Amino acid sequence: SDKAVESLINLLKDANYYDRSKLAEVLGKIGSDKALESLINLLKDANQYVRRVAVGSLSKVSSEKAVEPLIEALKDPDYDVQSKAKAAEALGKIGSDKAVQPLIEAFQDPNLRRQASEALIKIGNVMASELISNTLIARLKDPNIKLRNEAAEALVKIGSKKAVESLILDLKDPTDHVRRQAAESLVTIVSDKAIESLILTLEDSNVYTSIFAAKALDKIAKVTCNLPTLAQQLPHLLTLIPTESSQQALSVITVIQARCKYYNYNIAQTPLPPENNPNPTTGNTFIFNDKVGQVVAGNLTVQRDNIATQNNQKTAPES
């Protein structure tokens, strides 16, 4: 409670570094103005561990009053990397535009790049996002899978179009591992623009690249609103069934069917509202039993082998 703050502040005067760090934690939980002042003072503590705990507590308080002291901590040469990283995280949580330029400067330090970029993403500054985007795109080729995935997730938050364009180009790279990494990153970055390139990548000579391409298409199929674009690819997907890419092709076909509800019996048997047209016509038709290759993206008439059949008729069937 606020009543305890004065007593806690008094305890700080004669406490050892361990007790000072514990008191900093408690003051952070209380979060009152008086507690905030004490935490800011602890940023100048002689012990780096106490300073680090004070920074972490200030991130919980999330007050504008802490912005300037945290910026100073971020620039302070006496602060260790961990403490500076926590200062960057705290500034991201507070979300002040004042922190943008110091965070951009911190971004240049490889040891602080991740924390600085995450903080800038939270603040949402356009100039900073452009800077981060270019760096993160380069990181999509990092041999470390964790760093690649983190970069892809960060690019999603930024909404970077450059990232998708770069990855689509990488899908055509002559090096196996570059293509595989691009396909793997596109699993995280859902993009309709990547559909055609990913479909072609299903036939990649590297089986892992093909698998990641299928995973990316599965994810796109589950969330995209652009079903005609995906439906247009069904005839080509069927041609892959006799090939080594059959499992990946089947995976994508299955997800597309589920999204389009090709197997929904109630939809298939429910007549559409009557129209003035005296000659009833057939509505949306999905036929996958005839050996015909046809896709009409609009009303989504799709015809090909061995998938499913659905008819939405204008008049009710006789039986």
CSV table of C-alpha atoms in Angstrom, one decimal:
chain,number,residue,atom,x,y,z
A,1,SER,CA,0.0,0.0,0.0
A,2,ASP,CA,1.0,3.7,-0.3
A,3,LYS,CA,1.4,3.7,3.5
A,4,ALA,CA,4.2,1.3,3.2
A,5,VAL,CA,6.2,3.3,0.7
A,6,GLU,CA,7.8,5.7,3.2
A,7,SER,CA,9.0,2.8,5.4
A,8,LEU,CA,10.4,1.0,2.3
A,9,ILE,CA,12.2,4.1,1.2
A,10,ASN,CA,13.7,4.4,4.6
A,11,LEU,CA,14.9,0.8,4.5
A,12,LEU,CA,16.8,1.6,1.3
A,13,LYS,CA,19.3,3.9,3.0
A,14,ASP,CA,21.1,1.1,4.9
A,15,ALA,CA,20.2,-1.9,2.9
A,16,ASN,CA,22.8,-4.1,1.1
A,17,TYR,CA,22.5,-4.6,-2.7
A,18,TYR,CA,20.4,-7.7,-2.4
A,19,ASP,CA,17.8,-6.1,-0.1
A,20,ARG,CA,17.8,-2.9,-2.3
A,21,SER,CA,17.0,-5.1,-5.3
A,22,LYS,CA,14.1,-6.8,-3.4
A,23,LEU,CA,12.8,-3.4,-2.3
A,24,ALA,CA,12.9,-2.2,-5.9
A,25,GLU,CA,10.7,-5.2,-6.9
A,26,VAL,CA,8.2,-4.3,-4.2
A,27,LEU,CA,8.2,-0.6,-5.1
A,28,GLY,CA,7.4,-1.6,-8.7
A,29,LYS,CA,4.4,-3.6,-7.6
A,30,ILE,CA,3.1,-0.7,-5.6
A,31,GLY,CA,3.6,1.7,-8.5
A,32,SER,CA,2.6,5.0,-6.7
A,33,ASP,CA,4.3,8.3,-7.5
A,34,LYS,CA,6.5,8.1,-4.4
A,35,ALA,CA,7.5,4.6,-5.4
A,36,LEU,CA,8.3,5.8,-8.9
A,37,GLU,CA,10.6,8.5,-7.6
A,38,SER,CA,12.5,5.9,-5.6
A,39,LEU,CA,12.8,3.6,-8.6
A,40,ILE,CA,14.2,6.4,-10.7
A,41,ASN,CA,16.8,7.2,-8.0
A,42,LEU,CA,17.7,3.5,-8.0
A,43,LEU,CA,18.7,3.8,-11.7
A,44,LYS,CA,21.8,5.5,-10.4
A,45,ASP,CA,22.6,2.8,-7.8
A,46,ALA,CA,26.2,1.7,-7.6
A,47,ASN,CA,25.3,-1.9,-8.1
A,48,GLN,CA,24.4,-3.0,-11.7
A,49,TYR,CA,22.0,-5.7,-10.5
A,50,VAL,CA,20.0,-3.2,-8.4
A,51,ARG,CA,19.9,-0.9,-11.5
A,52,ARG,CA,18.6,-3.8,-13.7
A,53,VAL,CA,15.8,-4.7,-11.2
A,54,ALA,CA,14.8,-1.0,-11.0
A,55,VAL,CA,14.6,-0.8,-14.8
A,56,GLY,CA,12.4,-3.9,-14.8
A,57,SER,CA,10.1,-2.4,-12.1
A,58,LEU,CA,9.8,0.8,-14.0
A,59,SER,CA,8.4,-1.2,-17.0
A,60,LYS,CA,5.6,-2.4,-14.8
A,61,VAL,CA,4.8,1.1,-13.6
A,62,SER,CA,4.7,2.3,-17.3
A,63,SER,CA,4.7,6.0,-16.5
A,64,GLU,CA,5.7,8.9,-18.8
A,65,LYS,CA,7.8,10.2,-15.9
A,66,ALA,CA,10.1,7.2,-16.4
A,67,VAL,CA,10.9,7.9,-20.1
A,68,GLU,CA,13.7,10.3,-19.7
A,69,PRO,CA,15.5,8.4,-16.9
A,70,LEU,CA,15.2,5.2,-19.0
A,71,ILE,CA,16.6,6.9,-22.1
A,72,GLU,CA,19.6,8.0,-20.0
A,73,ALA,CA,20.0,4.4,-18.8
A,74,LEU,CA,19.9,3.1,-22.4
A,75,LYS,CA,22.8,5.5,-23.3
A,76,ASP,CA,24.7,5.1,-20.0
A,77,PRO,CA,28.1,3.4,-20.7
A,78,ASP,CA,28.1,2.1,-17.1
A,79,TYR,CA,25.1,0.0,-17.7
A,80,ASP,CA,25.6,-3.6,-18.8
A,81,VAL,CA,23.9,-5.1,-21.9
A,82,GLN,CA,21.1,-6.9,-19.9
A,83,SER,CA,20.2,-3.6,-18.1
A,84,LYS,CA,20.1,-1.7,-21.3
A,85,ALA,CA,18.0,-4.4,-22.9
A,86,LYS,CA,15.5,-4.1,-20.1
A,87,ALA,CA,15.5,-0.3,-20.5
A,88,ALA,CA,14.6,-0.8,-24.2
A,89,GLU,CA,11.8,-3.2,-23.3
A,90,ALA,CA,10.5,-0.8,-20.7
A,91,LEU,CA,10.5,2.1,-23.2
A,92,GLY,CA,8.5,-0.1,-25.6
A,93,LYS,CA,5.9,-0.8,-23.0
A,94,ILE,CA,5.5,2.8,-22.1
A,95,GLY,CA,5.2,3.7,-25.8
A,96,SER,CA,6.5,7.2,-25.9
A,97,ASP,CA,7.6,8.9,-29.2
A,98,LYS,CA,10.4,10.5,-27.2
A,99,ALA,CA,12.1,7.1,-27.1
A,100,VAL,CA,12.1,6.5,-30.9
A,101,GLN,CA,15.4,8.2,-31.7
A,102,PRO,CA,17.3,6.6,-28.7
A,103,LEU,CA,15.9,3.2,-29.6
A,104,ILE,CA,16.9,3.6,-33.3
A,105,GLU,CA,20.5,4.3,-32.0
A,106,ALA,CA,20.3,1.3,-29.7
A,107,PHE,CA,19.1,-0.8,-32.7
A,108,GLN,CA,22.6,-0.3,-34.2
A,109,ASP,CA,24.1,-2.4,-31.4
A,110,PRO,CA,23.8,-6.1,-32.3
A,111,ASN,CA,23.4,-6.9,-28.6
A,112,LEU,CA,20.3,-4.7,-28.3
A,113,ARG,CA,18.9,-5.1,-31.8
A,114,ARG,CA,16.1,-7.5,-30.8
A,115,GLN,CA,14.8,-5.5,-27.8
A,116,ALA,CA,15.1,-2.2,-29.6
A,117,SER,CA,13.2,-3.5,-32.7
A,118,GLU,CA,10.4,-5.0,-30.5
A,119,ALA,CA,10.2,-1.7,-28.6
A,120,LEU,CA,10.0,0.3,-31.8
A,121,ILE,CA,7.3,-2.0,-33.2
A,122,LYS,CA,5.2,-1.5,-30.1
A,123,ILE,CA,5.6,2.3,-30.4
A,124,GLY,CA,4.6,2.0,-34.1
A,125,ASN,CA,6.8,4.8,-35.6
A,126,VAL,CA,6.8,4.7,-39.4
A,127,MET,CA,10.4,5.8,-39.9
A,128,ALA,CA,11.6,3.2,-37.4
A,129,SER,CA,9.5,0.5,-39.0
A,130,GLU,CA,11.2,1.1,-42.3
A,131,LEU,CA,14.6,0.8,-40.7
A,132,ILE,CA,13.6,-2.3,-38.8
A,133,SER,CA,12.0,-3.9,-41.9
A,134,ASN,CA,15.2,-3.8,-43.9
A,135,THR,CA,17.2,-5.3,-41.1
A,136,LEU,CA,14.6,-8.0,-40.4
A,137,ILE,CA,14.4,-8.9,-44.1
A,138,ALA,CA,18.1,-9.6,-44.1
A,139,ARG,CA,17.7,-11.7,-41.0
A,140,LEU,CA,15.2,-14.0,-42.8
A,141,LYS,CA,18.3,-15.6,-44.3
A,142,ASP,CA,20.0,-16.2,-41.0
A,143,PRO,CA,21.0,-19.9,-40.5
A,144,ASN,CA,19.5,-19.8,-37.0
A,145,ILE,CA,15.9,-20.9,-37.4
A,146,LYS,CA,14.8,-19.1,-34.2
A,147,LEU,CA,16.1,-15.8,-35.4
A,148,ARG,CA,14.4,-16.3,-38.8
A,149,ASN,CA,11.1,-17.0,-37.1
A,150,GLU,CA,11.4,-14.0,-34.8
A,151,ALA,CA,12.2,-11.8,-37.8
A,152,ALA,CA,9.2,-13.2,-39.7
A,153,GLU,CA,6.9,-12.6,-36.8
A,154,ALA,CA,8.2,-9.0,-36.3
A,155,LEU,CA,7.7,-8.3,-40.0
A,156,VAL,CA,4.0,-9.5,-39.7
A,157,LYS,CA,3.5,-6.9,-36.9
A,158,ILE,CA,5.1,-4.2,-39.0
A,159,GLY,CA,3.0,-5.2,-42.1
A,160,SER,CA,6.0,-5.2,-44.3
A,161,LYS,CA,5.3,-5.7,-48.0
A,162,LYS,CA,9.0,-5.8,-48.8
A,163,ALA,CA,9.3,-8.9,-46.8
A,164,VAL,CA,6.9,-10.9,-48.9
A,165,GLU,CA,8.5,-9.6,-52.2
A,166,SER,CA,11.9,-10.6,-50.9
A,167,LEU,CA,10.7,-14.1,-49.9
A,168,ILE,CA,9.0,-14.7,-53.2
A,169,LEU,CA,12.3,-14.0,-54.9
A,170,ASP,CA,14.1,-16.3,-52.6
A,171,LEU,CA,11.7,-19.1,-53.5
A,172,LYS,CA,13.5,-19.1,-56.9
A,173,ASP,CA,17.0,-19.0,-55.5
A,174,PRO,CA,19.3,-21.7,-56.9
A,175,THR,CA,20.5,-22.6,-53.4
A,176,ASP,CA,18.3,-25.3,-51.6
A,177,HIS,CA,18.5,-23.9,-48.1
A,178,VAL,CA,17.6,-20.3,-49.2
A,179,ARG,CA,14.4,-21.6,-50.9
A,180,ARG,CA,13.6,-23.7,-47.8
A,181,GLN,CA,14.1,-20.8,-45.5
A,182,ALA,CA,11.9,-18.6,-47.7
A,183,ALA,CA,9.1,-21.2,-47.7
A,184,GLU,CA,9.5,-21.6,-43.9
A,185,SER,CA,9.2,-17.9,-43.3
A,186,LEU,CA,6.1,-17.6,-45.5
A,187,VAL,CA,4.4,-20.1,-43.1
A,188,THR,CA,4.6,-17.2,-40.6
A,189,ILE,CA,3.8,-14.4,-43.1
A,190,VAL,CA,0.4,-15.1,-44.6
A,191,SER,CA,0.1,-13.4,-48.0
A,192,ASP,CA,-2.2,-13.9,-51.0
A,193,LYS,CA,0.5,-12.5,-53.2
A,194,ALA,CA,2.7,-15.5,-52.5
A,195,ILE,CA,0.1,-18.1,-53.6
A,196,GLU,CA,1.3,-18.7,-57.1
A,197,SER,CA,5.0,-18.9,-56.1
A,198,LEU,CA,4.2,-21.3,-53.3
A,199,ILE,CA,2.1,-23.6,-55.6
A,200,LEU,CA,5.1,-23.9,-57.9
A,201,THR,CA,7.4,-24.5,-54.9
A,202,LEU,CA,5.3,-27.6,-54.0
A,203,GLU,CA,7.3,-29.3,-56.8
A,204,ASP,CA,10.7,-28.2,-55.4
A,205,SER,CA,13.4,-30.8,-55.6
A,206,ASN,CA,14.1,-30.2,-51.9
A,207,VAL,CA,11.4,-32.2,-50.0
A,208,TYR,CA,11.6,-29.9,-46.9
A,209,THR,CA,11.1,-26.8,-49.1
A,210,SER,CA,8.0,-28.5,-50.6
A,211,ILE,CA,6.7,-29.3,-47.2
A,212,PHE,CA,7.1,-25.8,-45.9
A,213,ALA,CA,5.4,-24.5,-49.1
A,214,ALA,CA,2.4,-26.7,-48.3
A,215,LYS,CA,2.3,-25.5,-44.7
A,216,ALA,CA,2.3,-21.9,-45.9
A,217,LEU,CA,-0.5,-22.6,-48.4
A,218,ASP,CA,-2.5,-24.5,-45.7
A,219,LYS,CA,-2.3,-21.4,-43.5
A,220,ILE,CA,-3.2,-19.0,-46.3
A,221,ALA,CA,-6.2,-21.2,-47.2
A,222,LYS,CA,-7.4,-21.2,-43.6
A,223,VAL,CA,-7.4,-17.4,-43.2
A,224,THR,CA,-7.7,-15.8,-46.6
A,225,CYS,CA,-10.8,-14.2,-48.0
A,226,ASN,CA,-9.6,-14.7,-51.5
A,227,LEU,CA,-10.9,-18.2,-52.1
A,228,PRO,CA,-11.2,-17.8,-55.9
A,229,THR,CA,-7.4,-17.3,-56.2
A,230,LEU,CA,-6.9,-20.6,-54.3
A,231,ALA,CA,-9.7,-22.4,-56.2
A,232,GLN,CA,-8.0,-21.5,-59.5
A,233,GLN,CA,-5.1,-23.6,-58.4
A,234,LEU,CA,-7.0,-26.8,-57.9
A,235,PRO,CA,-6.6,-28.2,-61.4
A,236,HIS,CA,-2.8,-27.7,-61.1
A,237,LEU,CA,-2.8,-29.3,-57.6
A,238,LEU,CA,-4.5,-32.3,-59.0
A,239,THR,CA,-1.8,-32.8,-61.6
A,240,LEU,CA,0.7,-33.2,-58.7
A,241,ILE,CA,-1.2,-36.2,-57.2
A,242,PRO,CA,0.8,-38.8,-59.3
A,243,THR,CA,4.1,-37.0,-58.5
A,244,GLU,CA,6.4,-37.0,-55.5
A,245,SER,CA,4.6,-33.9,-54.3
A,246,SER,CA,1.3,-35.8,-53.8
A,247,GLN,CA,1.2,-35.5,-50.0
A,248,GLN,CA,1.8,-31.8,-50.0
A,249,ALA,CA,-0.8,-31.2,-52.8
A,250,LEU,CA,-3.4,-33.3,-51.0
A,251,SER,CA,-2.8,-31.3,-47.9
A,252,VAL,CA,-3.5,-28.1,-49.6
A,253,ILE,CA,-6.5,-29.5,-51.5
A,254,THR,CA,-8.1,-30.7,-48.3
A,255,VAL,CA,-7.8,-27.3,-46.6
A,256,ILE,CA,-9.2,-25.5,-49.6
A,257,GLN,CA,-12.2,-27.9,-49.7
A,258,ALA,CA,-12.8,-27.3,-46.0
A,259,ARG,CA,-12.8,-23.6,-46.4
A,260,CYS,CA,-15.1,-23.7,-49.4
A,261,LYS,CA,-17.4,-26.2,-47.6
A,262,TYR,CA,-17.6,-28.4,-50.6
A,263,TYR,CA,-18.9,-31.3,-48.5
A,264,ASN,CA,-21.7,-29.3,-46.8
A,265,TYR,CA,-24.8,-31.4,-47.5
A,266,ASN,CA,-27.3,-28.8,-46.3
A,267,ILE,CA,-25.9,-26.1,-48.6
A,268,ALA,CA,-26.0,-28.6,-51.5
A,269,GLN,CA,-29.7,-29.4,-50.9
A,270,THR,CA,-31.1,-26.0,-50.0
A,271,PRO,CA,-32.8,-24.2,-52.9
A,272,LEU,CA,-31.9,-20.5,-53.5
A,273,PRO,CA,-34.7,-17.9,-53.3
A,274,PRO,CA,-37.0,-17.9,-56.4
A,275,GLU,CA,-36.2,-15.4,-59.1
A,276,ASN,CA,-38.4,-13.9,-61.9
A,277,ASN,CA,-36.5,-15.9,-64.5
A,278,PRO,CA,-39.0,-18.5,-65.8
A,279,ASN,CA,-36.1,-20.8,-66.7
A,280,PRO,CA,-34.4,-22.1,-63.5
A,281,THR,CA,-30.7,-22.3,-63.7
A,282,THR,CA,-28.0,-23.9,-61.6
A,283,GLY,CA,-26.2,-21.7,-59.0
A,284,ASN,CA,-22.7,-22.3,-57.7
A,285,THR,CA,-21.4,-25.6,-58.9
A,286,PHE,CA,-18.4,-27.5,-57.7
A,287,ILE,CA,-17.8,-30.8,-59.5
A,288,PHE,CA,-14.6,-32.8,-58.9
A,289,ASN,CA,-15.5,-36.1,-60.5
A,290,ASP,CA,-15.3,-35.4,-64.2
A,291,LYS,CA,-12.0,-35.3,-66.1
A,292,VAL,CA,-12.5,-31.7,-67.1
A,293,GLY,CA,-10.2,-28.8,-66.3
A,294,GLN,CA,-12.2,-25.7,-65.6
A,295,VAL,CA,-12.1,-22.9,-63.1
A,296,VAL,CA,-14.3,-19.8,-63.1
A,297,ALA,CA,-13.3,-17.4,-60.3
A,298,GLY,CA,-16.4,-15.4,-59.7
A,299,ASN,CA,-19.2,-17.8,-59.1
A,300,LEU,CA,-16.5,-20.4,-58.4
A,301,THR,CA,-17.3,-23.1,-60.9
A,302,VAL,CA,-14.5,-25.5,-60.5
A,303,GLN,CA,-14.3,-28.8,-62.4
A,304,ARG,CA,-11.6,-31.5,-62.0
A,305,ASP,CA,-10.9,-35.0,-60.9
A,306,ASN,CA,-11.6,-36.8,-57.6
A,307,ILE,CA,-12.3,-34.1,-55.1
A,308,ALA,CA,-16.0,-33.4,-54.3
A,309,THR,CA,-19.4,-32.4,-55.7
A,310,GLN,CA,-21.6,-29.6,-54.6
A,311,ASN,CA,-24.7,-28.0,-56.4
A,312,ASN,CA,-26.7,-25.0,-55.2
A,313,GLN,CA,-29.8,-25.2,-57.3
A,314,LYS,CA,-32.4,-22.5,-58.0
A,315,THR,CA,-35.3,-25.0,-57.6
A,316,ALA,CA,-35.6,-27.9,-55.1
A,317,PRO,CA,-34.7,-31.3,-56.5
A,318,GLU,CA,-37.5,-33.8,-57.0
A,319,SER,CA,-36.1,-36.3,-54.6
